[in-house]
mmCIF file of C-alpha atoms and ligand atoms in Angstrom:
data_model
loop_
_atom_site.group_PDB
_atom_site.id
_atom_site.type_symbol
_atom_site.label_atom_id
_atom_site.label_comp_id
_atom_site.label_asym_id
_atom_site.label_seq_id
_atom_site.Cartn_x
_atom_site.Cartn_y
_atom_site.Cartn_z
ATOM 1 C CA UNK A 1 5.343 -5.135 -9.683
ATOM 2 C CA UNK A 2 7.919 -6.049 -12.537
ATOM 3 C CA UNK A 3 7.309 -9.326 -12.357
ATOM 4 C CA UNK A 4 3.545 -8.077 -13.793
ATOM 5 C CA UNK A 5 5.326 -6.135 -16.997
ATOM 6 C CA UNK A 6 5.493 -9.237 -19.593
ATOM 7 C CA UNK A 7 2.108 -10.216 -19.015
ATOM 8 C CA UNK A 8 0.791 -6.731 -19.102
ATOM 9 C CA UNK A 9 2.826 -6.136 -22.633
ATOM 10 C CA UNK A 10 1.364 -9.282 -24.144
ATOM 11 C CA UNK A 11 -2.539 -8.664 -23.491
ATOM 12 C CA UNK A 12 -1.866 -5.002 -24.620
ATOM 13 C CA UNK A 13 0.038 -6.687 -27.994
ATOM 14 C CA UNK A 14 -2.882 -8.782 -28.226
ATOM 15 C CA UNK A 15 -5.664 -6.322 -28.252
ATOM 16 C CA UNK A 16 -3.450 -4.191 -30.255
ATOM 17 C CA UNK A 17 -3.416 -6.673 -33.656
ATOM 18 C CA UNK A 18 -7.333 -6.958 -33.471
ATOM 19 C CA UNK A 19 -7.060 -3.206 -33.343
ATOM 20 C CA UNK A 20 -8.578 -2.299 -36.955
ATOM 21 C CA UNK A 21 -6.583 0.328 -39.603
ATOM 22 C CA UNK A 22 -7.145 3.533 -41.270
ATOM 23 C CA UNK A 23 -10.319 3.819 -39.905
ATOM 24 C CA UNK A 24 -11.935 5.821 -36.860
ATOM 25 C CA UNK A 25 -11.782 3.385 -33.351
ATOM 26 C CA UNK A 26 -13.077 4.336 -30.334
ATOM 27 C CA UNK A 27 -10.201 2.418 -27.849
ATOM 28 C CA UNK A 28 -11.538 3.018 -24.601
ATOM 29 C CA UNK A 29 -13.364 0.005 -24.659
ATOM 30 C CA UNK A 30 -10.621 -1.226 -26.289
ATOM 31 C CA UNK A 31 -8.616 -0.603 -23.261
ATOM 32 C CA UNK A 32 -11.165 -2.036 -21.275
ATOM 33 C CA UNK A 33 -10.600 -5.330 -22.799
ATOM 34 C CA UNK A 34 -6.889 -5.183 -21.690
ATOM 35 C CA UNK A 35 -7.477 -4.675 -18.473
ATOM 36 C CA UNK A 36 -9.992 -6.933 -18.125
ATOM 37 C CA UNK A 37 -6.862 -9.352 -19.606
ATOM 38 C CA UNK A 38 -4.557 -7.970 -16.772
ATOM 39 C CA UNK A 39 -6.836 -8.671 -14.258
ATOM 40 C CA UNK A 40 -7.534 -11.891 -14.965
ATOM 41 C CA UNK A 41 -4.018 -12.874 -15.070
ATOM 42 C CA UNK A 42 -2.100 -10.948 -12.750
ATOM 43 C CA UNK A 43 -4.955 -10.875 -9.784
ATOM 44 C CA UNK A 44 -6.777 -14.522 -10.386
ATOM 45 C CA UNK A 45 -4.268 -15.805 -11.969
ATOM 46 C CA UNK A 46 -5.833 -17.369 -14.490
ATOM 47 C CA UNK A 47 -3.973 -18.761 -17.465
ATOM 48 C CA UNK A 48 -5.221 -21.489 -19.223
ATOM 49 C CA UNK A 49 -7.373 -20.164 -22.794
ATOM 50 C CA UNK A 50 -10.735 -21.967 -22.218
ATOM 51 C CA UNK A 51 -11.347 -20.641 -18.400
ATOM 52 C CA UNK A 52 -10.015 -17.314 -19.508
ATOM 53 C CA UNK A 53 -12.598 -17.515 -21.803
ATOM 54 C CA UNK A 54 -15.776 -18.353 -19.899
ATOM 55 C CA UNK A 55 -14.661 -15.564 -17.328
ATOM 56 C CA UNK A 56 -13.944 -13.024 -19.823
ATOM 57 C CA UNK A 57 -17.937 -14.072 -21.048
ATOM 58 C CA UNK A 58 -19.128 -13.899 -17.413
ATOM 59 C CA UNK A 59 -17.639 -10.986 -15.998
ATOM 60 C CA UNK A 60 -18.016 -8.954 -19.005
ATOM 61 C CA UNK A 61 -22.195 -9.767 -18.721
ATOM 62 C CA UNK A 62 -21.969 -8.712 -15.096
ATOM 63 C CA UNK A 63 -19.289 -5.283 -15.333
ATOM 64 C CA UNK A 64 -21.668 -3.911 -18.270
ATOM 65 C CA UNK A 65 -25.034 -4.990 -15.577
ATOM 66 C CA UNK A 66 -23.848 -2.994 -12.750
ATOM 67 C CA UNK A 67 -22.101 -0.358 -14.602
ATOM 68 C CA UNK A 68 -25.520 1.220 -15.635
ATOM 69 C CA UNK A 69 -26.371 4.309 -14.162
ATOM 70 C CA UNK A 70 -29.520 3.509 -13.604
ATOM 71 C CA UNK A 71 -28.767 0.339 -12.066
ATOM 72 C CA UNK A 72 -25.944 1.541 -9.890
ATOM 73 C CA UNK A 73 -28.499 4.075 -8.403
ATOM 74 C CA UNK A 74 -31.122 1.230 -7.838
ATOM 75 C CA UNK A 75 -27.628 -0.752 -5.824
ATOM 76 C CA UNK A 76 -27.417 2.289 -3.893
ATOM 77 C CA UNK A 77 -31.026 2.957 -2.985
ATOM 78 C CA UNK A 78 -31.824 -0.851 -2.310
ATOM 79 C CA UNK A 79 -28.288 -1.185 -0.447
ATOM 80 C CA UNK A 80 -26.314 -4.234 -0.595
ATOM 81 C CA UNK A 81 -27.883 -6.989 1.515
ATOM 82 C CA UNK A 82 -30.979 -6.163 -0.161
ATOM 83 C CA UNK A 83 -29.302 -6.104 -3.577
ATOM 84 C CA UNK A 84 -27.966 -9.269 -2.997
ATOM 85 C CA UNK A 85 -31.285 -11.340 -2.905
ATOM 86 C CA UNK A 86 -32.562 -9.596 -5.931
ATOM 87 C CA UNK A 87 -32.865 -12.069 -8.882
ATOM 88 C CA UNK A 88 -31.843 -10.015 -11.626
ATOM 89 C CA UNK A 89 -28.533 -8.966 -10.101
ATOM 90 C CA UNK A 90 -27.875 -12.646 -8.923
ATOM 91 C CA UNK A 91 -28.505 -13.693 -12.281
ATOM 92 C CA UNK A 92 -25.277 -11.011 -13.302
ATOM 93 C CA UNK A 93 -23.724 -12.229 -10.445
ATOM 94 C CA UNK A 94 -23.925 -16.033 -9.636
ATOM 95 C CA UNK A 95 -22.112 -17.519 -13.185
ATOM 96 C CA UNK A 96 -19.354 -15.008 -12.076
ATOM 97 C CA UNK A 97 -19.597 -16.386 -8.094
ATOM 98 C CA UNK A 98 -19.297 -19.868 -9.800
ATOM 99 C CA UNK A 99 -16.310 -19.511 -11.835
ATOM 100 C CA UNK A 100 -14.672 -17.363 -8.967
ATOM 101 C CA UNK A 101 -15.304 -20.234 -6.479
ATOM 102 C CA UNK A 102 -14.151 -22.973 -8.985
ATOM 103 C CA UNK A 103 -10.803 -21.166 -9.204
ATOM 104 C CA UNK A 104 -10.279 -20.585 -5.533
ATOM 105 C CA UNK A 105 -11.117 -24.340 -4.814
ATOM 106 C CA UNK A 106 -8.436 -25.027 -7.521
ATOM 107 C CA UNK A 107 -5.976 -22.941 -5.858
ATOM 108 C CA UNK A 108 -6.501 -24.081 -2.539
ATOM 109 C CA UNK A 109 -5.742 -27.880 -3.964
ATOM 110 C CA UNK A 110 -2.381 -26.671 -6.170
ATOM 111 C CA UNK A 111 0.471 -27.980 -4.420
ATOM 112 C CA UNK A 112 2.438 -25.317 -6.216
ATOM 113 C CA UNK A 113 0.486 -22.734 -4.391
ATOM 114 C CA UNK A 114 3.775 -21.224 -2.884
ATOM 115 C CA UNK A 115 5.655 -20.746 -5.726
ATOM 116 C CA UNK A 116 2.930 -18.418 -8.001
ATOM 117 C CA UNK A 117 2.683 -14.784 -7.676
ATOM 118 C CA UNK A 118 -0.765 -13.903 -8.710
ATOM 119 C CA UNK A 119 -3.201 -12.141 -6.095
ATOM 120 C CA UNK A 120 -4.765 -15.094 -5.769
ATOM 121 C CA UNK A 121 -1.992 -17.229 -4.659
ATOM 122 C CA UNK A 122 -1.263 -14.811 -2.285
ATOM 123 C CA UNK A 123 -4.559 -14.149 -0.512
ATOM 124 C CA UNK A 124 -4.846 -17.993 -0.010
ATOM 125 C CA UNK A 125 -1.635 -18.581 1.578
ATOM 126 C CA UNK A 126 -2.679 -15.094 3.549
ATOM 127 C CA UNK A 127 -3.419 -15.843 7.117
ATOM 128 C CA UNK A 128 -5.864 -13.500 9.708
ATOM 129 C CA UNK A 129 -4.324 -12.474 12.728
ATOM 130 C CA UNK A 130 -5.398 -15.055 15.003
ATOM 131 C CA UNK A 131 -3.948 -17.862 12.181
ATOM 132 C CA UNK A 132 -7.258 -18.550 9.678
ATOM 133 C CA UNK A 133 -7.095 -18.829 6.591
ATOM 134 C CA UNK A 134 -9.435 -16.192 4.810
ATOM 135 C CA UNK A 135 -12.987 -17.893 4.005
ATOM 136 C CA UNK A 136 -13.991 -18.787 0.240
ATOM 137 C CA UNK A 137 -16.249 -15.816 0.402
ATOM 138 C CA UNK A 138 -13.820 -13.391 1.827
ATOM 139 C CA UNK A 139 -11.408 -14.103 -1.290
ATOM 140 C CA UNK A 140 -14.598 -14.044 -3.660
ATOM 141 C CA UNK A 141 -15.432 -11.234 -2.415
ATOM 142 C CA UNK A 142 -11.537 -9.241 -2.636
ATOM 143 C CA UNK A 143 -11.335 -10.555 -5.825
ATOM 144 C CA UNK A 144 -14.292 -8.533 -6.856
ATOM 145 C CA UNK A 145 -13.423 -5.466 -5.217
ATOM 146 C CA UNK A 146 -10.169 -5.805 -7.281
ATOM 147 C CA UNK A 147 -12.087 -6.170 -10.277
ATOM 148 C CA UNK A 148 -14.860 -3.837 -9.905
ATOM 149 C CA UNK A 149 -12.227 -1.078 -8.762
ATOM 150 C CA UNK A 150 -9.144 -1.772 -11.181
ATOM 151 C CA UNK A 151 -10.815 -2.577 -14.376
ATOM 152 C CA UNK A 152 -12.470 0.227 -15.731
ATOM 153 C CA UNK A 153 -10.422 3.283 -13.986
ATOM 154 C CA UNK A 154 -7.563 2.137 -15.208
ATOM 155 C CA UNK A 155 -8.619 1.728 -19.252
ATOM 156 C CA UNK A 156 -10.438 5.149 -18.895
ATOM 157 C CA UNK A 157 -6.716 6.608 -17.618
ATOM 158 C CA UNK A 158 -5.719 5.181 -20.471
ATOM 159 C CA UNK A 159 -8.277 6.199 -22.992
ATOM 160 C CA UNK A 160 -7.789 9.848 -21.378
ATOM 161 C CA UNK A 161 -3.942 9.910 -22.104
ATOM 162 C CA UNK A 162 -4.430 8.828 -26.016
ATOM 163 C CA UNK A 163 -6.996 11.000 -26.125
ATOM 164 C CA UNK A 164 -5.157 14.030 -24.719
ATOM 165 C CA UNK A 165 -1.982 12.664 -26.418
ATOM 166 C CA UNK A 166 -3.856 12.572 -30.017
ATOM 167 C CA UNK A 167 -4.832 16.558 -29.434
ATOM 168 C CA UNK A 168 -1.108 17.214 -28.947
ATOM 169 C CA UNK A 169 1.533 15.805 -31.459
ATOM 170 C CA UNK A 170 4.767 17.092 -30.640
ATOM 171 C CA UNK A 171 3.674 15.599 -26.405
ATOM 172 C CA UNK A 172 3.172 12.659 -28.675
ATOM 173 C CA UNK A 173 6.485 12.648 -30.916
ATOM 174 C CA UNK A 174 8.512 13.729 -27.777
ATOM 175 C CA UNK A 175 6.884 10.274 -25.249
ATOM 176 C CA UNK A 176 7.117 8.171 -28.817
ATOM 177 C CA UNK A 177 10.721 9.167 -29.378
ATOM 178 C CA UNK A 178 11.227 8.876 -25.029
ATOM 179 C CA UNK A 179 9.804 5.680 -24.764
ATOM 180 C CA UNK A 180 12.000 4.141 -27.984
ATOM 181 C CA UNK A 181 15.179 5.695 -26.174
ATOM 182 C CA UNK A 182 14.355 3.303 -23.329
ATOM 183 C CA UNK A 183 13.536 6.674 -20.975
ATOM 184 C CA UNK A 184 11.165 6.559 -18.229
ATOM 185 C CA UNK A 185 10.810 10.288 -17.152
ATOM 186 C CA UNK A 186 8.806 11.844 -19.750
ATOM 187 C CA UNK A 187 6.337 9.140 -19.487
ATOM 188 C CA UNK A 188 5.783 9.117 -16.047
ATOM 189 C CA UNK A 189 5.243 12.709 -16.407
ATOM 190 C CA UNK A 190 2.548 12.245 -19.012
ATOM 191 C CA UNK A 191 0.445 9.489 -16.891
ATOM 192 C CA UNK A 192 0.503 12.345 -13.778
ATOM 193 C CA UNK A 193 -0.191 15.205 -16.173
ATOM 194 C CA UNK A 194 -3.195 12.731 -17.636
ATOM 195 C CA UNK A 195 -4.708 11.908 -14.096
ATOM 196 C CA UNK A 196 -4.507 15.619 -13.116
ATOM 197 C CA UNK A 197 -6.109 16.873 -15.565
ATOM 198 C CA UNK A 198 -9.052 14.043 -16.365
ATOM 199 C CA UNK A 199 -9.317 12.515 -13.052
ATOM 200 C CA UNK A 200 -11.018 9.005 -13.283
ATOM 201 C CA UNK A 201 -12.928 9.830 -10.053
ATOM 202 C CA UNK A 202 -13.854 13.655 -9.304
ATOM 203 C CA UNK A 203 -14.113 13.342 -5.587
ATOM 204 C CA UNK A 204 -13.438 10.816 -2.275
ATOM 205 C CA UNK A 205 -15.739 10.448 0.726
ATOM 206 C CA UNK A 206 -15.078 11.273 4.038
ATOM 207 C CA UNK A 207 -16.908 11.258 7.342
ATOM 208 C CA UNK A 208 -15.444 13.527 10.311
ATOM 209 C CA UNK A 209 -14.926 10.851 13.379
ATOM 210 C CA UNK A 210 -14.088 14.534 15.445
ATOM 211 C CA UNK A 211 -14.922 17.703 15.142
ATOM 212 C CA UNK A 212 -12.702 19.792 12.025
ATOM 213 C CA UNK A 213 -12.387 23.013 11.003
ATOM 214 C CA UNK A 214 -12.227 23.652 7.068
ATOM 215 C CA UNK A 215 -11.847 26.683 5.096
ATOM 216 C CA UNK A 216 -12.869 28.841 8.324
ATOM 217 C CA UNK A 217 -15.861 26.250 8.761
ATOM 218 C CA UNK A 218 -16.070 24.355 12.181
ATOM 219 C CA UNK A 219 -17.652 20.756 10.954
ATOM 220 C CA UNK A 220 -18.975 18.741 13.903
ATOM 221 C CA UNK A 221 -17.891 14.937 13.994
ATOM 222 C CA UNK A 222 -20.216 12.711 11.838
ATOM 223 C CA UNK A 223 -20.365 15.536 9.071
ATOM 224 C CA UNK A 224 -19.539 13.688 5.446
ATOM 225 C CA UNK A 225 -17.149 16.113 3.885
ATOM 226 C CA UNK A 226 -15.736 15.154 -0.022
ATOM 227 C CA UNK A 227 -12.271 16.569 -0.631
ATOM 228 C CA UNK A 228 -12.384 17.392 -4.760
ATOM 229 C CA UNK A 229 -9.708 15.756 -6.662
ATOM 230 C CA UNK A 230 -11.113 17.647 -9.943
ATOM 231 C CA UNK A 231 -11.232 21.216 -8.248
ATOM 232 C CA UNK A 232 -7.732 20.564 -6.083
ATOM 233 C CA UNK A 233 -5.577 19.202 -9.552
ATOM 234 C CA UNK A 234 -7.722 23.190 -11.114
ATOM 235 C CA UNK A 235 -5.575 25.118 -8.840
ATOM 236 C CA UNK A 236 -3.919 27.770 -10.680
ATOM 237 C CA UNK A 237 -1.578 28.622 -7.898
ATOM 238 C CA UNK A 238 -0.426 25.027 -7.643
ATOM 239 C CA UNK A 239 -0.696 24.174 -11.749
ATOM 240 C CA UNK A 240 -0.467 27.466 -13.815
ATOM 241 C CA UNK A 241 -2.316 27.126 -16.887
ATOM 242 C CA UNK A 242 -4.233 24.342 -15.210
ATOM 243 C CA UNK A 243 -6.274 23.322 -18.308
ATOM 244 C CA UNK A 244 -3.532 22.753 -20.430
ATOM 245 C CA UNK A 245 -2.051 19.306 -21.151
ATOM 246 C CA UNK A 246 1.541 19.889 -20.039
ATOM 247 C CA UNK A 247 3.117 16.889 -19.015
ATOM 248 C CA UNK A 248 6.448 18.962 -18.503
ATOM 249 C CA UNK A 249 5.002 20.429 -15.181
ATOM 250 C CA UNK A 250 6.062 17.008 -13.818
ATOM 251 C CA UNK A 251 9.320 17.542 -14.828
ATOM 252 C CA UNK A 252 9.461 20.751 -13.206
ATOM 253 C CA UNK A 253 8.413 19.820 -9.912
ATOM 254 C CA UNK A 254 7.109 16.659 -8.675
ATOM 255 C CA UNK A 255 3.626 15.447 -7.562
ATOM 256 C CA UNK A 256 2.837 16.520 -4.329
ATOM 257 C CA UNK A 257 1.159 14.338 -1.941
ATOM 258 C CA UNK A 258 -1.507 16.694 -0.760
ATOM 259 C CA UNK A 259 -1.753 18.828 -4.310
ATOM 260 C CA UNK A 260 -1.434 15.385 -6.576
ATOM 261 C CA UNK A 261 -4.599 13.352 -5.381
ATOM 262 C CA UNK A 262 -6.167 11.175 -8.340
ATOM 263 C CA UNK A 263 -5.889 8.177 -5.970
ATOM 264 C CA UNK A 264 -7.222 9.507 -3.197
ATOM 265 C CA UNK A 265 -5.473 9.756 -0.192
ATOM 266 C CA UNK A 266 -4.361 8.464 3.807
ATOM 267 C CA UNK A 267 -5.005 5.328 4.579
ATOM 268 C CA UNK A 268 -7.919 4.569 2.418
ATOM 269 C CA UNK A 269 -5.891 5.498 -0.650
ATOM 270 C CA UNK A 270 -6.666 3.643 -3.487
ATOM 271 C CA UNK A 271 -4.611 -0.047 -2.938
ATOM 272 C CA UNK A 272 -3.594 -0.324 -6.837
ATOM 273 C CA UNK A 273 -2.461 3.282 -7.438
ATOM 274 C CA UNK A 274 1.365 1.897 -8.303
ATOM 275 C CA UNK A 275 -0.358 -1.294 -10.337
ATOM 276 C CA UNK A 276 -2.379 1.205 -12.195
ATOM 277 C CA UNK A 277 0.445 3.411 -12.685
ATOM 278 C CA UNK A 278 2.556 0.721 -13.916
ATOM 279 C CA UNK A 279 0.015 -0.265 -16.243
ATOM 280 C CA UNK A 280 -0.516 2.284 -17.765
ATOM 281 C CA UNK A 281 3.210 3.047 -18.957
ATOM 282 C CA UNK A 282 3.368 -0.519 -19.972
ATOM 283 C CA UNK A 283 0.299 -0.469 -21.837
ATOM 284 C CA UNK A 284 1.081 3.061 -22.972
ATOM 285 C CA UNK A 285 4.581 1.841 -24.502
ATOM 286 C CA UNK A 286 3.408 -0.836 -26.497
ATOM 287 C CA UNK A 287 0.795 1.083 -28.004
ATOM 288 C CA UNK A 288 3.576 3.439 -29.216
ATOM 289 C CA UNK A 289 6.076 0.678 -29.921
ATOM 290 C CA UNK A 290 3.478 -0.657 -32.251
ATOM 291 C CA UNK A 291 1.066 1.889 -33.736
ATOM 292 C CA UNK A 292 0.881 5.628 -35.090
ATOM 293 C CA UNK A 293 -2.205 7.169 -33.900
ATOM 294 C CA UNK A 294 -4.044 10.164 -34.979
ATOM 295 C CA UNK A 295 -6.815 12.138 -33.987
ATOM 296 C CA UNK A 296 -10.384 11.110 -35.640
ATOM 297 C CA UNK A 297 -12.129 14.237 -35.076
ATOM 298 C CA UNK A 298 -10.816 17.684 -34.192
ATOM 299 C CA UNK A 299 -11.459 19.166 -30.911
ATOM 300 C CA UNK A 300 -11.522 17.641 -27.485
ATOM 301 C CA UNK A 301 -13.552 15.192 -26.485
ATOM 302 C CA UNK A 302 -16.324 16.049 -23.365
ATOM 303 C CA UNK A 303 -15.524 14.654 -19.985
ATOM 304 C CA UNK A 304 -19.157 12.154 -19.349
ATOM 305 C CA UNK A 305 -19.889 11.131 -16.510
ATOM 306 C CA UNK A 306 -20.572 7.130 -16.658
ATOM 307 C CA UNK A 307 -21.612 5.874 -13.433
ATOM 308 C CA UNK A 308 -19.187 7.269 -10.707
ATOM 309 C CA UNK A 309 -15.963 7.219 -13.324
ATOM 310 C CA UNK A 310 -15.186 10.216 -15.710
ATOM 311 C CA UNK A 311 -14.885 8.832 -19.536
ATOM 312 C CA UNK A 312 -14.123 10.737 -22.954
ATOM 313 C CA UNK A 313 -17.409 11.359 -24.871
ATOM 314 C CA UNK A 314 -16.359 9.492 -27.773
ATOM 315 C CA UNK A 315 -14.318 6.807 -26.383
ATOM 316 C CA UNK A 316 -11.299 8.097 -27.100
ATOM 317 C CA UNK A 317 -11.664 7.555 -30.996
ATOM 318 C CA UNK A 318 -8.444 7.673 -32.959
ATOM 319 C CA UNK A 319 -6.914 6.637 -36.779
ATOM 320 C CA UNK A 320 -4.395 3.635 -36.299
ATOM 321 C CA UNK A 321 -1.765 2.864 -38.179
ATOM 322 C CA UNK A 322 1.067 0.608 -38.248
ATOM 323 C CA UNK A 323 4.774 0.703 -37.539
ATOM 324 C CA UNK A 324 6.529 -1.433 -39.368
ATOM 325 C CA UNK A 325 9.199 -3.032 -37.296
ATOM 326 C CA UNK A 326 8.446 -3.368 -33.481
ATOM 327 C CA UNK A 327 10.553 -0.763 -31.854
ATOM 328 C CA UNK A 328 12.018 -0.137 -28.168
ATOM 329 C CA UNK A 329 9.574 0.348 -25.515
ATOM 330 C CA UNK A 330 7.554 -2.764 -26.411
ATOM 331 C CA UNK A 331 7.746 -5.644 -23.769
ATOM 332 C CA UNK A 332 10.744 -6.414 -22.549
ATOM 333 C CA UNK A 333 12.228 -10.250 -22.976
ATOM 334 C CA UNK A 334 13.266 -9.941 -19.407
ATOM 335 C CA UNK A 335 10.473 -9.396 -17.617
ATOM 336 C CA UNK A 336 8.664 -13.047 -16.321
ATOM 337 C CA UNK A 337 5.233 -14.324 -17.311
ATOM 338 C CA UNK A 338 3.573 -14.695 -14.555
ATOM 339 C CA UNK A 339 1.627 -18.509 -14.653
ATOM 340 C CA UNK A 340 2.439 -18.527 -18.290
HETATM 341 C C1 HEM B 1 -5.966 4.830 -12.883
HETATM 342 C C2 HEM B 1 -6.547 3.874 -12.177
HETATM 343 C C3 HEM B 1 -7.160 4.057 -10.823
HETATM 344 C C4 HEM B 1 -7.691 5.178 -10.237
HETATM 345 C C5 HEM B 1 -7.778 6.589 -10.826
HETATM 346 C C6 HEM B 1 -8.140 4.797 -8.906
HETATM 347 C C7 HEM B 1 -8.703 5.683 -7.979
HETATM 348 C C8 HEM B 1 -9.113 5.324 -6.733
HETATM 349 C C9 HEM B 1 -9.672 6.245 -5.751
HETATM 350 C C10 HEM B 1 -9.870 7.757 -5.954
HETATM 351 C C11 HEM B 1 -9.965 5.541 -4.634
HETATM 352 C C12 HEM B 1 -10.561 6.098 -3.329
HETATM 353 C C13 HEM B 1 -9.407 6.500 -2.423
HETATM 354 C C14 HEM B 1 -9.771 7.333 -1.218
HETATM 355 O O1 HEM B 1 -10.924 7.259 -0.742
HETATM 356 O O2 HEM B 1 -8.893 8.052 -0.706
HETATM 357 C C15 HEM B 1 -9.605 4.149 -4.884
HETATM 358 C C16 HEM B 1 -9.750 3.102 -3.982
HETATM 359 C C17 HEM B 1 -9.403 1.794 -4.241
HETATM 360 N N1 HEM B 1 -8.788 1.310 -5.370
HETATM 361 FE FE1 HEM B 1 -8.270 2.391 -7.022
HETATM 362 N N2 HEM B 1 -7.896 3.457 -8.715
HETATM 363 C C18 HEM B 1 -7.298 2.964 -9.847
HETATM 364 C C19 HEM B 1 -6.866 1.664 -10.071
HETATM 365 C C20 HEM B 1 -6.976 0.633 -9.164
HETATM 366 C C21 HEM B 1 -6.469 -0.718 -9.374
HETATM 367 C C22 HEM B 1 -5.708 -1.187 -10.637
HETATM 368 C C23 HEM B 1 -6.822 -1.448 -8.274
HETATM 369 C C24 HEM B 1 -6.547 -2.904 -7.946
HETATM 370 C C25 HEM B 1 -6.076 -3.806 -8.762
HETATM 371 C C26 HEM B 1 -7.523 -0.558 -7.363
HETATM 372 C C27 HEM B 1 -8.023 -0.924 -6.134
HETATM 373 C C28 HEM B 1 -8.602 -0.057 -5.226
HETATM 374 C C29 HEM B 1 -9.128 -0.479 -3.925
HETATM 375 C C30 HEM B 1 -9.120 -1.900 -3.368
HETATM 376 C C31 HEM B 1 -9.611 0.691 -3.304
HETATM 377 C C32 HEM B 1 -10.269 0.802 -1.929
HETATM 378 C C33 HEM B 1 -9.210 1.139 -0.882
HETATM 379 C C34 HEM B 1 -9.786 1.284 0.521
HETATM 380 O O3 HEM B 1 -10.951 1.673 0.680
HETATM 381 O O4 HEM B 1 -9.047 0.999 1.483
HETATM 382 N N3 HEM B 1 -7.597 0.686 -7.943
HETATM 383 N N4 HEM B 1 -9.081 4.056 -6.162
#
């Protein structure tokens, strides 16, 4: 996962300069557009400016497409073979098929296969059980479920902890002053204490393969039951005080793995959880390493539903400012670019 921290620091350093001063910015979509970065590095692979640049074109056409309430409903109702043949979705989705194809053909000709470390690289030398190599469809098609489910939960949890961050300034001075001292603790505890308390995703799906009993209910086998992450991290008897933002609780006493759930959980927890963790205190660093960040408007901002994810009402809009001299906490000179 290290290997992933100088890349991450560098498209969050990037964004960050464009990021404009003094005035109000709304940075989830801000945040959006590093990990759109991250993804297209660390999972294809992808390196070289002018491809990263027709992808980031494609991909961001198709993400804001299928994104759309109202569309994701239609994907739902129409299901996805139907979906699939439907012109105005294929025109979303073929330039991003295209591209995706292009690169796996490259990969699967780069002698140096063996010695990257991106997804990519890894899912091609990946072999099924009885010795195949995985189809050009099957790694199309993980590379979009990688996308589609790392992209935008991860910049929300990230717009949600600036945003919660901004509302408290000594949680804010204590991570800032953490994170500059080289300390890992505090921030940890502020990306659990973020994801308990705005959960990207409010709920996971089940369906009963026997029969279960639940809460003094006896549920009969094929019964669809959705554990709540939102109501579970409201417990008061397992999070006293359960609205407020205190990141110290973590300190206290860790996650549990039962109590703690905005990943989901058993064996259909969510694959990127310590990717998305890691990102986020990367990502989270350098935006403290670099800027001083104040709250645009006061009160909170409204959790809004936006397809299936849970986003801040206003984007997360703060006042940036500058530090002067890069401090501790940014990237670290150690950590390898990966492809770069
Ligand atoms: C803060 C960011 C993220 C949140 C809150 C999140 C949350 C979730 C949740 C709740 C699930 C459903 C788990 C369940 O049913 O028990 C899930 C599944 C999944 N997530 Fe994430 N996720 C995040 C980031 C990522 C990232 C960065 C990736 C990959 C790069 C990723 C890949 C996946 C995949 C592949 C699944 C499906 C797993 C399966 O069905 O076996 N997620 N995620």
């Amino acid at each position: 996962m290290h290997r992933y921290g100088g890349l991450m620091a560098r498209a969050a350093e990037g964004e960050i300069e464009r990021w404009p001063v003094g005035v109000p910015v709304a940075l989830w979509p801000r945040m959006q557009a590093i990990t759109l970065e991250v993804i297209m590095r660390a999972v294809f692979g992808i390196t070289e400016a002018d491809r990263l640049e027709r992808l980031r074109g494609v991909l961001r056409t198709m993400l804001d497409w299928t994104t759309q309430p109202r569309r994701l409903l239609a994907l739902a109702a129409l299901g996805p073979e139907r979906v699939q043949s439907k012109s105005l979705f294929r025109e979303a989705l073929d330039p991003v098929d295209e591209l995706l194809l292009d690169e796996i053909g490259r990969r699967r000709d780069d002698p140096s296969v063996a010695e990257r470390d991106d997804v990519l690289s890894l899912l091609v030398q990946a072999r099924h059980e009885d010795g195949r190599p995985m189809s050009d469809a099957e790694l199309r098609d993980e590379l979009m479920t990688l996308l589609v489910a790392g992209h935008e939960t991860t910049a929300t949890a990230l717009a949600w902890a600036i945003e919660r961050l901004v509302r408290h300034p000594d949680k804010l001075r204590r991570l800032t002053e953490e994170v500059e001292a080289g300390e890992d603790d505090y921030l940890d505890a502020v990306v659990k204490e973020t994801l308990r308390l705005r959960p990207v995703i409010p709920i996971v799906v089940r369906r009963l393969t026997e029969p279960m009993e639940i809460g003094g209910h006896l549920l009969p086998a094929g019964v669809s039951v959705t554990p709540c992450i939102h109501l579970m991290h409201r417990r008061p008897d397992i999070y006293p005080e359960p609205e407020r933002f205190r990141p110290e609780r973590f300190l206290e006493r860790p996650a549990g793995t039962y109590t703690w759930i905005p990943f989901g959980g058993g064996v259909r927890r969510c694959l990127g959880a310590s990717f998305a963790i890691f990102e986020m205190k990367t990502v989270l660093s350098t935006v403290l390493a670099r800027t001083r960040l104040e709250q645009a408007h006061t009160g909170s901002e409204r959790v809004k539903r936006r397809a299936i994810t849970l986003t801040p009402s206003g984007g997360a809009e703060v006042v940036v400012g500058r530090r002067t001299a890069p401090q501790r906490g940014g990237p670290r000179p150690e950590a390898a670019p990966v492809g770069a």
